[in-house]
């Protein structure tokens, strides 16, 4: 939802390392784990204000999917650093 791309469990904002669905093409080696733009980044590029509202910690996987790129959703410190530099206008 955040990027429009399916990924592997535990990843945040990156392409999968393996595609296990028989209906999908295998992922190219050079594309594995590549960060992909999320909805907030797209909005920023077009001059819109951005924000995240969550009832969980902002570094949790769901809000992080809209604001960070990492291969481990549990690396909260890395995700938090990325979120700080995303220039998100509102975080609640």
Tab-separated table of C-alpha atoms in Angstrom:
chain	number	residue	atom	x	y	z
A	1	UNK	CA	0.000	0.000	0.000
A	2	UNK	CA	2.699	2.509	0.931
A	3	UNK	CA	4.799	1.893	-2.178
A	4	UNK	CA	2.532	-0.015	-4.549
A	5	UNK	CA	5.010	-2.918	-4.551
A	6	UNK	CA	4.757	-6.289	-2.865
A	7	UNK	CA	7.758	-7.171	-0.725
A	8	UNK	CA	8.910	-9.877	1.670
A	9	UNK	CA	7.767	-10.135	5.273
A	10	UNK	CA	9.809	-7.939	7.594
A	11	UNK	CA	10.956	-5.494	4.913
A	12	UNK	CA	9.996	-1.820	4.910
A	13	UNK	CA	9.991	0.202	1.688
A	14	UNK	CA	12.291	-2.080	-0.314
A	15	UNK	CA	11.768	-4.569	-3.106
A	16	UNK	CA	11.795	-8.261	-2.164
A	17	UNK	CA	14.874	-10.461	-2.253
A	18	UNK	CA	12.819	-13.390	-3.530
A	19	UNK	CA	9.421	-13.677	-5.220
A	20	UNK	CA	7.574	-16.777	-4.052
A	21	UNK	CA	4.308	-16.213	-5.904
A	22	UNK	CA	4.110	-18.385	-9.037
A	23	UNK	CA	2.037	-15.744	-10.822
A	24	UNK	CA	4.781	-13.087	-10.556
A	25	UNK	CA	8.034	-12.734	-12.488
A	26	UNK	CA	11.245	-13.475	-10.544
A	27	UNK	CA	13.008	-10.341	-9.340
A	28	UNK	CA	16.210	-9.323	-11.105
A	29	UNK	CA	19.381	-9.596	-9.038
A	30	UNK	CA	20.120	-5.864	-9.373
A	31	UNK	CA	16.626	-4.968	-8.099
A	32	UNK	CA	16.693	-7.086	-4.930
A	33	UNK	CA	16.335	-4.954	-1.779
A	34	UNK	CA	16.230	-1.740	-3.827
A	35	UNK	CA	14.417	1.080	-1.994
A	36	UNK	CA	11.168	2.116	-3.648
A	37	UNK	CA	9.435	5.476	-3.356
A	38	UNK	CA	6.504	5.634	-0.978
A	39	UNK	CA	3.360	7.762	-1.004
A	40	UNK	CA	4.849	10.444	1.280
A	41	UNK	CA	7.936	10.836	-0.902
A	42	UNK	CA	5.721	11.190	-3.956
A	43	UNK	CA	3.648	13.844	-2.213
A	44	UNK	CA	6.764	15.785	-1.158
A	45	UNK	CA	8.109	15.732	-4.724
A	46	UNK	CA	4.921	17.410	-5.920
A	47	UNK	CA	5.041	20.096	-3.228
A	48	UNK	CA	2.371	18.705	-0.916
A	49	UNK	CA	2.445	18.694	2.869
A	50	UNK	CA	2.853	15.247	4.415
A	51	UNK	CA	2.009	13.577	7.690
A	52	UNK	CA	1.712	10.315	9.573
A	53	UNK	CA	-0.857	9.568	12.257
A	54	UNK	CA	-0.550	6.261	14.099
A	55	UNK	CA	-1.746	4.645	17.309
A	56	UNK	CA	1.478	2.623	17.452
A	57	UNK	CA	5.062	3.810	17.624
A	58	UNK	CA	5.930	5.745	14.464
A	59	UNK	CA	8.815	3.329	13.840
A	60	UNK	CA	6.391	0.363	13.758
A	61	UNK	CA	6.237	-1.404	10.381
A	62	UNK	CA	2.964	0.123	9.157
A	63	UNK	CA	3.828	3.826	9.576
A	64	UNK	CA	7.463	3.064	8.702
A	65	UNK	CA	6.331	1.729	5.333
A	66	UNK	CA	5.241	5.255	4.467
A	67	UNK	CA	8.422	6.937	5.692
A	68	UNK	CA	11.499	4.671	5.602
A	69	UNK	CA	13.424	2.005	3.665
A	70	UNK	CA	15.072	-0.928	5.428
A	71	UNK	CA	15.385	-4.703	5.193
A	72	UNK	CA	14.461	-5.264	8.846
A	73	UNK	CA	11.289	-3.744	10.255
A	74	UNK	CA	12.643	-4.228	13.792
A	75	UNK	CA	15.643	-1.918	13.365
A	76	UNK	CA	13.761	0.957	14.963
A	77	UNK	CA	16.855	3.150	15.391
A	78	UNK	CA	17.650	3.084	11.655
A	79	UNK	CA	14.007	3.672	10.747
A	80	UNK	CA	13.755	6.589	13.207
A	81	UNK	CA	16.826	8.286	11.712
A	82	UNK	CA	15.371	7.991	8.225
A	83	UNK	CA	12.031	9.385	9.385
A	84	UNK	CA	13.683	12.439	10.938
A	85	UNK	CA	15.267	13.353	7.603
A	86	UNK	CA	12.111	12.792	5.536
A	87	UNK	CA	10.910	16.321	6.420
A	88	UNK	CA	7.441	15.045	7.318
A	89	UNK	CA	5.262	18.025	8.232
A	90	UNK	CA	3.044	16.332	10.856
A	91	UNK	CA	3.771	13.244	12.962
A	92	UNK	CA	1.212	12.163	15.558
